Amino acid sequence: MDTVMELEIGPGPEPGSYVVRVLQSVGGGQPTQAMTLDLAPLVDQRPLLEASVLSSSVSARRVMSDTETTVQEVGRSLFDAAFHGDVLAAYRTSLAVASERGTSVQIALRLTAPELSSLPWETLFDADTGAYLCRKEPLVRRVPAAFTPPVLAIEPPMRILGMIASPRGLPALDVGGERERLEEALRPHLDSGRVELEWLDDVSWDGVHAKLLEKEWHVLHFIGHGSYDAETDEGVLAFVGRDGRADEVTASSLADLLDEAEPTPRLVMLNSCQSAASGTTDLFSGTAAALAHSGIRAVAAMQFSISDVAAIAFARGFYTALSYGRGIDEAVRSGRIGILGIGRGTLEWVTPVLYLRGEDTRLFDVAPMPEPAAAKPASATPSRSATPGPAIPAASPAAPAAPAAFSAPATPATPVVMAQALPVTDATPAAPAASFTSPAATSVPPTSPPPPGRTPGTPTTPPTSPPSPTPPERRRGSAKPWLIVGAIAVVAIGAAIGGYGLLRPDDGGTTDNADDQSVVDDGFVDDEPGEPLTVDLNVPMYADWTDTGLWCEPGEVFEITVTGTAWHDASAESLVGPDGLTGGEVPEARVYADANTASVIGGFDTIPEMFAVGSGTTYTCHAGGQLYLGINDTNLDGNSGEFQATVTLWEG
């Protein structure tokens, strides 16, 4: 994080008064400003605020709900109290400097007045810009410390110890469901080996103690019940006691327990109710703050109860950013953005809180994943592959250029992973991709924002790709423009050997195809007509169009199968499959009028024609063109998740 604005908010000279000191800014100096804040109404409003945030996930779509009005009023009160006068000027200057640098501004709060730590600072709302600060910039609560553990260098996988405590006498947790949801959120990283998740079944004091001593853990992820004990003025987590009932473990005791690990986990994730709540007399009484004060580098917790779907979305965005080596402040912000994707109107992005010990936001130095070994060709004459890229070295600069008919179109901006094309063995098309049921899933790396959504008035045809070359005359085994990628300049002379033309790139001759022999175009020999080409790809709910990488000629047939679920923000019940909203809702939001709203549709870059795809269809090409798949929705804002498509091209 290149740009940081750190504020210390502490008690003022008179009861009820506070002082805001800018400890760090860029270009804005270090001003000090008095602050007046009527604390009692904000504290009294906390239960209403929590109810508003939690209920927002099932709110109907509207310009601004009553629940958001409540949150925004609280956020505006906090912003106006802390950011005014010279402090506000320093903030605006830091924003301007960060904008020039192309970075964000980390808002770091040091709350030295204990009564302030229970306030929901994550609601900070800048009325001038109409923005919530924590959604635009990383926001952390800094815990001062004499020392901080250094950045931990780790070789993948990042090891997460997961524990779910559901003691008798407290509301029962769906242990199996909780496991599945976290595993679902981490699935891409578990499959790639980037993350390792191990569950602890015995979430008792002794069970946790033994597991911490067993081996090195980088992250501790706790799911369970937490609360704030007003009598002892300390946060507690509910472990499972010897009798199966709740064993309330105080924050200070838990800190001592975690210190048994070697090294101490750099991050603790508390996915429990009230785990971020704190008292009004002891600054570090909250479970999260106490753990950070005791030596844990970072603690992410929840200041309100959180719904299951929001917890999944947060975990997905949070751990994705973290596993790629992003700072913990950016990871929490990525988790907030993930929550935004569960549906328009949700306010649960307010719920996560990050306590950071010290200033360095990097917890881990994650080594790159080892590169997979390159596969050796099975034979000297491999079958044709749909994988992009030339399979033979490019010709030397002195070699003559390839014929104009074989020039390649520009590489699509969205990479597409294609499957190996197989010879036809029967009339059954390729099997569809495995079903995927993750709400709010996304394969877009956290470093890249999702593609912009369409707004009403956007042209209803697929985006025109760079001018495509005129396809060569179709004949058995002829080259397709979309298969010719890279610089392949080979020209042949020569002689017929065993019924095949031998191509020699240094002969400068031509290839004789008079006998309809196969053409060598990209290093593969295609001597069987009608081979199907299959591609597996994701179709994001928030992207206008996704390039399949497949070009068809008139008369050729596409077999398309689509599976999975994604989230559409047209209603409170926003989970949809590839067939979209099947009750005929919201016809005005359709790109293609003859298909369901939010369903999968297809189109081409050469003609304006579109067609319905849904969960599957067979389409015969009427003209040559590149196939795109998209979402039948004119406004993609708030949409999230993706479908899985298998597309097979049956050549004529």
Short mmCIF file of C-alpha atoms in Angstrom, two decimals, residues 63-477:
data_model
loop_
_atom_site.label_atom_id
_atom_site.label_comp_id
_atom_site.label_asym_id
_atom_site.label_seq_id
_atom_site.Cartn_x
_atom_site.Cartn_y
_atom_site.Cartn_z
CA VAL A 63 -33.20 2.83 -5.14
CA MET A 64 -32.40 2.98 -1.41
CA SER A 65 -34.02 0.82 1.22
CA ASP A 66 -34.96 2.00 4.69
CA THR A 67 -32.23 -0.24 6.06
CA GLU A 68 -29.54 1.45 3.98
CA THR A 69 -30.82 4.86 5.07
CA THR A 70 -30.12 3.83 8.66
CA VAL A 71 -26.61 2.63 7.83
CA GLN A 72 -25.85 5.70 5.75
CA GLU A 73 -26.96 8.09 8.48
CA VAL A 74 -24.65 6.41 10.99
CA GLY A 75 -21.78 6.45 8.51
CA ARG A 76 -22.32 10.09 7.66
CA SER A 77 -22.37 11.06 11.36
CA LEU A 78 -19.05 9.30 11.97
CA PHE A 79 -17.44 10.76 8.84
CA ASP A 80 -18.57 14.32 9.56
CA ALA A 81 -17.31 14.06 13.13
CA ALA A 82 -13.86 12.69 12.27
CA PHE A 83 -13.24 14.29 8.87
CA HIS A 84 -13.67 18.05 8.95
CA GLY A 85 -11.48 21.11 8.79
CA ASP A 86 -7.79 20.38 8.27
CA VAL A 87 -8.31 16.65 8.70
CA LEU A 88 -10.76 16.61 5.81
CA ALA A 89 -8.33 18.64 3.71
CA ALA A 90 -5.56 16.13 4.45
CA TYR A 91 -7.87 13.31 3.41
CA ARG A 92 -8.78 14.97 0.12
CA THR A 93 -5.10 15.62 -0.60
CA SER A 94 -4.21 11.99 0.09
CA LEU A 95 -6.95 10.86 -2.29
CA ALA A 96 -5.60 13.14 -5.00
CA VAL A 97 -2.03 11.88 -4.55
CA ALA A 98 -3.19 8.26 -4.58
CA SER A 99 -5.19 8.87 -7.76
CA GLU A 100 -2.08 10.23 -9.48
CA ARG A 101 -0.12 7.17 -8.36
CA GLY A 102 -2.86 4.80 -9.38
CA THR A 103 -3.16 3.40 -5.85
CA SER A 104 -5.69 3.35 -3.03
CA VAL A 105 -5.62 5.14 0.31
CA GLN A 106 -5.51 2.86 3.31
CA ILE A 107 -7.59 4.40 6.10
CA ALA A 108 -5.97 3.30 9.36
CA LEU A 109 -7.77 4.05 12.63
CA ARG A 110 -6.09 4.07 16.04
CA LEU A 111 -8.90 4.32 18.55
CA THR A 112 -7.36 5.23 21.91
CA ALA A 113 -10.69 6.04 23.56
CA PRO A 114 -12.18 2.63 24.50
CA GLU A 115 -15.79 3.74 24.05
CA LEU A 116 -15.12 4.48 20.37
CA SER A 117 -14.05 0.94 19.48
CA SER A 118 -17.61 -0.40 19.65
CA LEU A 119 -18.81 2.00 16.94
CA PRO A 120 -19.24 0.71 13.36
CA TRP A 121 -16.50 2.77 11.69
CA GLU A 122 -16.83 0.54 8.63
CA THR A 123 -19.99 2.49 7.77
CA LEU A 124 -18.02 5.73 7.21
CA PHE A 125 -19.87 7.55 4.41
CA ASP A 126 -18.53 10.53 2.46
CA ALA A 127 -21.60 12.48 1.36
CA ASP A 128 -19.60 14.66 -1.03
CA THR A 129 -18.48 11.69 -3.10
CA GLY A 130 -21.47 9.46 -2.26
CA ALA A 131 -19.14 6.63 -1.28
CA TYR A 132 -18.62 4.31 1.67
CA LEU A 133 -14.93 4.51 2.49
CA CYS A 134 -14.35 0.80 3.18
CA ARG A 135 -15.75 -0.14 -0.26
CA LYS A 136 -13.40 2.22 -2.08
CA GLU A 137 -10.34 2.08 0.15
CA PRO A 138 -8.97 -0.55 2.56
CA LEU A 139 -9.97 0.30 6.14
CA VAL A 140 -8.15 -1.20 9.11
CA ARG A 141 -8.19 -0.76 12.87
CA ARG A 142 -4.59 -0.59 14.01
CA VAL A 143 -3.53 -1.95 17.35
CA PRO A 144 -0.33 -0.27 18.60
CA ALA A 145 2.43 -2.69 19.50
CA ALA A 146 6.08 -2.50 20.51
CA PHE A 147 6.93 -5.23 18.02
CA THR A 148 5.26 -7.13 15.21
CA PRO A 149 6.09 -10.61 13.92
CA PRO A 150 7.92 -10.43 10.58
CA VAL A 151 6.40 -11.38 7.25
CA LEU A 152 6.27 -15.17 7.10
CA ALA A 153 7.80 -16.75 4.01
CA ILE A 154 5.77 -19.78 2.98
CA GLU A 155 5.86 -22.31 0.20
CA PRO A 156 2.40 -23.21 -1.08
CA PRO A 157 0.13 -24.51 0.18
CA MET A 158 -1.07 -21.95 2.69
CA ARG A 159 -2.22 -24.11 5.60
CA ILE A 160 -5.56 -23.26 7.20
CA LEU A 161 -6.75 -24.95 10.38
CA GLY A 162 -10.54 -24.91 10.34
CA MET A 163 -12.68 -25.54 13.40
CA ILE A 164 -16.43 -25.50 13.95
CA ALA A 165 -17.67 -25.40 17.53
CA SER A 166 -21.32 -26.29 18.07
CA PRO A 167 -21.79 -27.01 21.80
CA ARG A 168 -25.06 -28.20 23.32
CA GLY A 169 -27.24 -25.50 24.77
CA LEU A 170 -26.50 -22.97 22.01
CA PRO A 171 -28.21 -22.71 18.60
CA ALA A 172 -27.05 -25.73 16.63
CA LEU A 173 -24.74 -25.12 13.70
CA ASP A 174 -24.94 -27.09 10.48
CA VAL A 175 -21.42 -28.48 10.84
CA GLY A 176 -21.49 -30.36 7.55
CA GLY A 177 -22.97 -27.42 5.73
CA GLU A 178 -20.45 -24.99 7.23
CA ARG A 179 -17.60 -27.20 6.06
CA GLU A 180 -19.04 -27.50 2.59
CA ARG A 181 -19.52 -23.75 2.31
CA LEU A 182 -15.95 -22.90 3.27
CA GLU A 183 -14.59 -25.65 1.03
CA GLU A 184 -16.79 -24.34 -1.76
CA ALA A 185 -15.37 -20.86 -1.31
CA LEU A 186 -11.80 -22.24 -1.36
CA ARG A 187 -12.36 -24.90 -4.04
CA PRO A 188 -10.21 -23.40 -6.84
CA HIS A 189 -7.26 -22.98 -4.48
CA LEU A 190 -7.72 -26.38 -2.85
CA ASP A 191 -7.75 -28.03 -6.26
CA SER A 192 -4.68 -26.12 -7.44
CA GLY A 193 -2.70 -26.93 -4.30
CA ARG A 194 -2.36 -23.27 -3.39
CA VAL A 195 -4.33 -23.75 -0.15
CA GLU A 196 -4.63 -26.69 2.26
CA LEU A 197 -7.60 -26.82 4.62
CA GLU A 198 -7.66 -29.27 7.55
CA TRP A 199 -10.61 -29.58 9.90
CA LEU A 200 -10.35 -30.10 13.66
CA ASP A 201 -13.25 -32.17 14.98
CA ASP A 202 -12.47 -31.81 18.68
CA VAL A 203 -12.92 -28.07 19.28
CA SER A 204 -12.21 -28.31 22.98
CA TRP A 205 -9.41 -26.59 24.85
CA ASP A 206 -7.32 -29.78 24.85
CA GLY A 207 -8.15 -30.59 21.23
CA VAL A 208 -7.13 -27.17 19.96
CA HIS A 209 -4.00 -27.21 22.13
CA ALA A 210 -2.85 -30.55 20.70
CA LYS A 211 -3.55 -29.53 17.11
CA LEU A 212 -1.60 -26.28 17.43
CA LEU A 213 1.44 -28.26 18.59
CA GLU A 214 1.14 -30.80 15.77
CA LYS A 215 2.53 -28.73 12.90
CA GLU A 216 2.80 -25.26 11.41
CA TRP A 217 -0.41 -23.38 10.72
CA HIS A 218 -0.62 -20.12 8.82
CA VAL A 219 -4.30 -19.28 9.36
CA LEU A 220 -6.80 -20.25 12.04
CA HIS A 221 -10.43 -20.14 10.85
CA PHE A 222 -13.00 -20.40 13.66
CA ILE A 223 -16.72 -20.87 12.98
CA GLY A 224 -18.98 -20.78 15.99
CA HIS A 225 -20.58 -18.66 18.67
CA GLY A 226 -18.99 -15.63 20.21
CA SER A 227 -20.25 -12.90 22.45
CA TYR A 228 -19.24 -10.08 24.71
CA ASP A 229 -19.34 -10.60 28.47
CA ALA A 230 -20.38 -7.26 29.97
CA GLU A 231 -19.56 -8.39 33.52
CA THR A 232 -15.94 -9.22 32.79
CA ASP A 233 -15.74 -6.67 29.97
CA GLU A 234 -14.13 -9.21 27.63
CA GLY A 235 -14.96 -11.00 24.43
CA VAL A 236 -15.48 -14.78 24.59
CA LEU A 237 -15.68 -17.66 22.11
CA ALA A 238 -17.69 -20.82 22.79
CA PHE A 239 -15.52 -23.95 22.62
CA VAL A 240 -16.95 -27.39 23.45
CA GLY A 241 -16.46 -28.47 27.04
CA ARG A 242 -16.01 -31.97 28.42
CA ASP A 243 -19.77 -32.30 28.95
CA GLY A 244 -20.53 -31.17 25.40
CA ARG A 245 -21.79 -27.82 26.58
CA ALA A 246 -20.28 -24.41 25.92
CA ASP A 247 -16.88 -23.67 27.38
CA GLU A 248 -16.51 -19.89 27.21
CA VAL A 249 -12.91 -19.07 26.35
CA THR A 250 -11.94 -15.48 26.99
CA ALA A 251 -9.95 -13.47 24.49
CA SER A 252 -6.93 -13.26 26.79
CA SER A 253 -6.92 -17.04 27.39
CA LEU A 254 -7.29 -17.76 23.67
CA ALA A 255 -4.33 -15.48 22.96
CA ASP A 256 -2.17 -17.52 25.36
CA LEU A 257 -3.37 -20.76 23.76
CA LEU A 258 -2.48 -19.61 20.23
CA ASP A 259 0.95 -18.56 21.42
CA GLU A 260 1.69 -22.28 21.88
CA ALA A 261 1.89 -22.70 18.10
CA GLU A 262 5.30 -22.39 16.48
CA PRO A 263 5.24 -20.12 14.65
CA THR A 264 2.11 -18.38 15.90
CA PRO A 265 -0.52 -18.22 13.12
CA ARG A 266 -0.20 -14.88 11.39
CA LEU A 267 -3.95 -14.60 10.84
CA VAL A 268 -7.02 -15.56 12.83
CA MET A 269 -10.39 -15.49 11.09
CA LEU A 270 -13.31 -15.37 13.53
CA ASN A 271 -16.53 -16.18 11.70
CA SER A 272 -18.70 -15.93 14.79
CA CYS A 273 -21.43 -13.66 16.03
CA GLN A 274 -20.19 -10.67 18.03
CA SER A 275 -16.53 -11.69 17.71
CA ALA A 276 -15.53 -8.11 16.94
CA ALA A 277 -17.65 -6.48 19.65
CA SER A 278 -15.81 -4.75 22.47
CA GLY A 279 -16.57 -3.06 25.74
CA THR A 280 -16.41 0.55 26.69
CA THR A 281 -13.79 0.43 29.46
CA ASP A 282 -11.02 -1.88 28.27
CA LEU A 283 -9.68 -0.89 24.87
CA PHE A 284 -8.62 -4.46 24.01
CA SER A 285 -11.51 -6.34 25.57
CA GLY A 286 -13.02 -7.41 22.26
CA THR A 287 -11.93 -10.88 21.17
CA ALA A 288 -10.45 -9.67 17.91
CA ALA A 289 -8.67 -6.66 19.37
CA ALA A 290 -7.33 -8.68 22.29
CA LEU A 291 -5.84 -11.30 19.98
CA ALA A 292 -4.14 -8.64 17.88
CA HIS A 293 -2.83 -6.91 21.00
CA SER A 294 -1.47 -10.22 22.31
CA GLY A 295 0.72 -10.80 19.26
CA ILE A 296 -1.44 -12.10 16.38
CA ARG A 297 -0.48 -10.06 13.30
CA ALA A 298 -4.03 -9.73 12.00
CA VAL A 299 -7.50 -10.72 13.12
CA ALA A 300 -10.53 -10.55 10.84
CA ALA A 301 -13.83 -10.76 12.69
CA MET A 302 -17.52 -9.94 12.45
CA GLN A 303 -19.02 -7.02 14.37
CA PHE A 304 -22.56 -8.21 13.62
CA SER A 305 -24.20 -11.54 12.91
CA ILE A 306 -23.62 -12.58 9.31
CA SER A 307 -25.71 -14.69 6.94
CA ASP A 308 -24.37 -17.91 5.45
CA VAL A 309 -24.29 -16.60 1.90
CA ALA A 310 -22.43 -13.46 2.94
CA ALA A 311 -19.92 -15.50 4.94
CA ILE A 312 -19.20 -17.65 1.87
CA ALA A 313 -18.82 -14.66 -0.41
CA PHE A 314 -16.50 -12.93 2.04
CA ALA A 315 -14.34 -16.03 2.51
CA ARG A 316 -14.03 -16.51 -1.24
CA GLY A 317 -12.86 -12.99 -1.97
CA PHE A 318 -10.75 -12.79 1.19
CA TYR A 319 -8.77 -16.01 0.74
CA THR A 320 -8.40 -15.55 -3.01
CA ALA A 321 -6.61 -12.25 -2.50
CA LEU A 322 -4.57 -13.59 0.40
CA SER A 323 -3.40 -16.73 -1.44
CA TYR A 324 -2.01 -14.55 -4.23
CA GLY A 325 0.12 -12.60 -1.76
CA ARG A 326 -2.05 -9.50 -1.46
CA GLY A 327 -1.96 -7.43 1.72
CA ILE A 328 -4.40 -8.33 4.47
CA ASP A 329 -6.12 -4.95 4.14
CA GLU A 330 -6.70 -5.55 0.43
CA ALA A 331 -7.90 -9.10 1.18
CA VAL A 332 -10.59 -7.81 3.55
CA ARG A 333 -11.70 -5.22 1.01
CA SER A 334 -11.83 -7.99 -1.62
CA GLY A 335 -14.07 -9.94 0.75
CA ARG A 336 -16.37 -6.93 1.09
CA ILE A 337 -16.61 -6.70 -2.69
CA GLY A 338 -17.43 -10.40 -2.74
CA ILE A 339 -20.36 -9.76 -0.38
CA LEU A 340 -21.61 -7.02 -2.68
CA GLY A 341 -22.06 -9.67 -5.36
CA ILE A 342 -24.68 -11.65 -3.43
CA GLY A 343 -27.40 -9.23 -4.48
CA ARG A 344 -28.29 -5.60 -4.79
CA GLY A 345 -29.27 -4.00 -1.50
CA THR A 346 -27.08 -6.11 0.78
CA LEU A 347 -25.32 -4.15 3.52
CA GLU A 348 -23.43 -7.06 5.05
CA TRP A 349 -20.14 -5.73 3.66
CA VAL A 350 -20.24 -3.54 6.80
CA THR A 351 -19.93 -6.59 9.07
CA PRO A 352 -16.26 -7.66 8.64
CA VAL A 353 -13.68 -5.82 10.75
CA LEU A 354 -9.89 -6.04 10.47
CA TYR A 355 -7.61 -5.52 13.44
CA LEU A 356 -3.97 -5.14 12.40
CA ARG A 357 -0.97 -5.23 14.70
CA GLY A 358 1.61 -2.72 13.47
CA GLU A 359 1.81 -1.13 10.06
CA ASP A 360 2.90 -3.83 7.61
CA THR A 361 -0.12 -5.27 5.81
CA ARG A 362 1.80 -8.16 4.27
CA LEU A 363 1.46 -11.24 6.44
CA PHE A 364 2.93 -13.78 4.07
CA ASP A 365 5.58 -13.88 1.39
CA VAL A 366 3.97 -16.53 -0.78
CA ALA A 367 6.37 -18.30 -3.13
CA PRO A 368 5.11 -18.78 -6.70
CA MET A 369 3.47 -22.08 -7.51
CA PRO A 370 5.85 -24.39 -9.39
CA GLU A 371 5.34 -24.42 -13.12
CA PRO A 372 3.80 -27.68 -14.36
CA ALA A 373 6.13 -29.78 -16.45
CA ALA A 374 5.55 -29.51 -20.17
CA ALA A 375 3.88 -32.59 -21.61
CA LYS A 376 5.83 -34.54 -24.22
CA PRO A 377 4.04 -35.26 -27.50
CA ALA A 378 2.75 -38.80 -27.74
CA SER A 379 4.13 -39.28 -31.22
CA ALA A 380 5.91 -37.46 -33.99
CA THR A 381 2.56 -36.79 -35.67
CA PRO A 382 0.11 -35.68 -32.96
CA SER A 383 -3.57 -35.31 -33.68
CA ARG A 384 -4.94 -31.81 -34.11
CA SER A 385 -5.36 -29.91 -30.83
CA ALA A 386 -7.59 -26.92 -30.19
CA THR A 387 -5.08 -25.52 -27.71
CA PRO A 388 -4.05 -21.99 -28.74
CA GLY A 389 -0.50 -21.39 -29.88
CA PRO A 390 1.77 -22.87 -32.52
CA ALA A 391 3.08 -26.35 -31.93
CA ILE A 392 6.20 -25.90 -34.06
CA PRO A 393 8.83 -23.18 -33.83
CA ALA A 394 8.20 -20.02 -35.77
CA ALA A 395 10.17 -19.65 -38.95
CA SER A 396 13.34 -17.59 -38.90
CA PRO A 397 13.08 -13.92 -39.94
CA ALA A 398 14.50 -14.82 -43.31
CA ALA A 399 11.69 -17.23 -44.10
CA PRO A 400 8.96 -15.96 -46.44
CA ALA A 401 5.71 -14.76 -44.89
CA ALA A 402 2.73 -17.06 -44.64
CA PRO A 403 0.01 -16.67 -47.28
CA ALA A 404 -2.48 -13.90 -46.53
CA ALA A 405 -5.36 -16.37 -46.35
CA PHE A 406 -3.80 -17.90 -43.26
CA SER A 407 -3.31 -14.69 -41.22
CA ALA A 408 -4.72 -15.00 -37.70
CA PRO A 409 -7.26 -12.78 -36.01
CA ALA A 410 -6.19 -10.92 -32.90
CA THR A 411 -5.92 -13.07 -29.79
CA PRO A 412 -9.10 -12.71 -27.70
CA ALA A 413 -8.75 -10.57 -24.60
CA THR A 414 -10.33 -13.32 -22.49
CA PRO A 415 -8.20 -16.48 -22.50
CA VAL A 416 -10.12 -19.65 -23.24
CA VAL A 417 -8.93 -23.07 -22.14
CA MET A 418 -9.73 -25.61 -24.81
CA ALA A 419 -9.96 -29.34 -24.51
CA GLN A 420 -8.10 -31.82 -26.73
CA ALA A 421 -10.14 -32.66 -29.82
CA LEU A 422 -10.87 -36.36 -30.10
CA PRO A 423 -11.80 -38.48 -33.13
CA VAL A 424 -15.47 -39.25 -33.56
CA THR A 425 -16.33 -42.64 -32.09
CA ASP A 426 -20.11 -42.34 -32.00
CA ALA A 427 -22.87 -39.78 -32.30
CA THR A 428 -22.75 -38.78 -28.62
CA PRO A 429 -21.45 -35.27 -28.06
CA ALA A 430 -18.85 -34.48 -25.40
CA ALA A 431 -20.04 -34.82 -21.81
CA PRO A 432 -21.06 -31.58 -20.15
CA ALA A 433 -18.95 -29.96 -17.48
CA ALA A 434 -19.58 -30.99 -13.88
CA SER A 435 -22.44 -29.24 -12.15
CA PHE A 436 -21.48 -26.17 -10.16
CA THR A 437 -23.72 -24.75 -7.47
CA SER A 438 -21.61 -22.04 -5.89
CA PRO A 439 -23.49 -18.76 -5.46
CA ALA A 440 -21.46 -15.65 -6.13
CA ALA A 441 -18.53 -17.66 -7.48
CA THR A 442 -16.05 -15.93 -9.72
CA SER A 443 -12.99 -16.92 -11.63
CA VAL A 444 -11.83 -13.37 -12.22
CA PRO A 445 -8.55 -12.74 -10.36
CA PRO A 446 -8.88 -10.23 -7.57
CA THR A 447 -6.40 -7.98 -9.21
CA SER A 448 -8.76 -7.32 -12.11
CA PRO A 449 -12.21 -5.76 -11.68
CA PRO A 450 -15.11 -7.53 -13.38
CA PRO A 451 -16.00 -6.38 -16.90
CA PRO A 452 -18.37 -3.39 -16.99
CA GLY A 453 -22.05 -4.20 -17.17
CA ARG A 454 -24.40 -3.22 -19.94
CA THR A 455 -26.77 -0.38 -19.42
CA PRO A 456 -30.03 0.23 -21.26
CA GLY A 457 -29.34 1.49 -24.71
CA THR A 458 -26.23 -0.63 -25.19
CA PRO A 459 -26.23 -2.30 -28.64
CA THR A 460 -27.79 -5.74 -28.44
CA THR A 461 -25.26 -7.43 -30.68
CA PRO A 462 -22.05 -9.11 -29.63
CA PRO A 463 -19.06 -6.77 -29.62
CA THR A 464 -17.34 -6.68 -32.95
CA SER A 465 -13.95 -8.30 -32.65
CA PRO A 466 -10.93 -7.13 -34.66
CA PRO A 467 -11.53 -7.69 -38.37
CA SER A 468 -11.43 -11.39 -39.07
CA PRO A 469 -9.73 -12.72 -42.18
CA THR A 470 -11.75 -14.28 -44.94
CA PRO A 471 -11.81 -18.00 -44.16
CA PRO A 472 -10.03 -20.16 -46.73
CA GLU A 473 -12.01 -22.43 -48.95
CA ARG A 474 -13.28 -25.34 -46.86
CA ARG A 475 -12.01 -28.73 -47.80
CA ARG A 476 -11.00 -31.82 -45.93
CA GLY A 477 -8.52 -30.84 -43.25
#
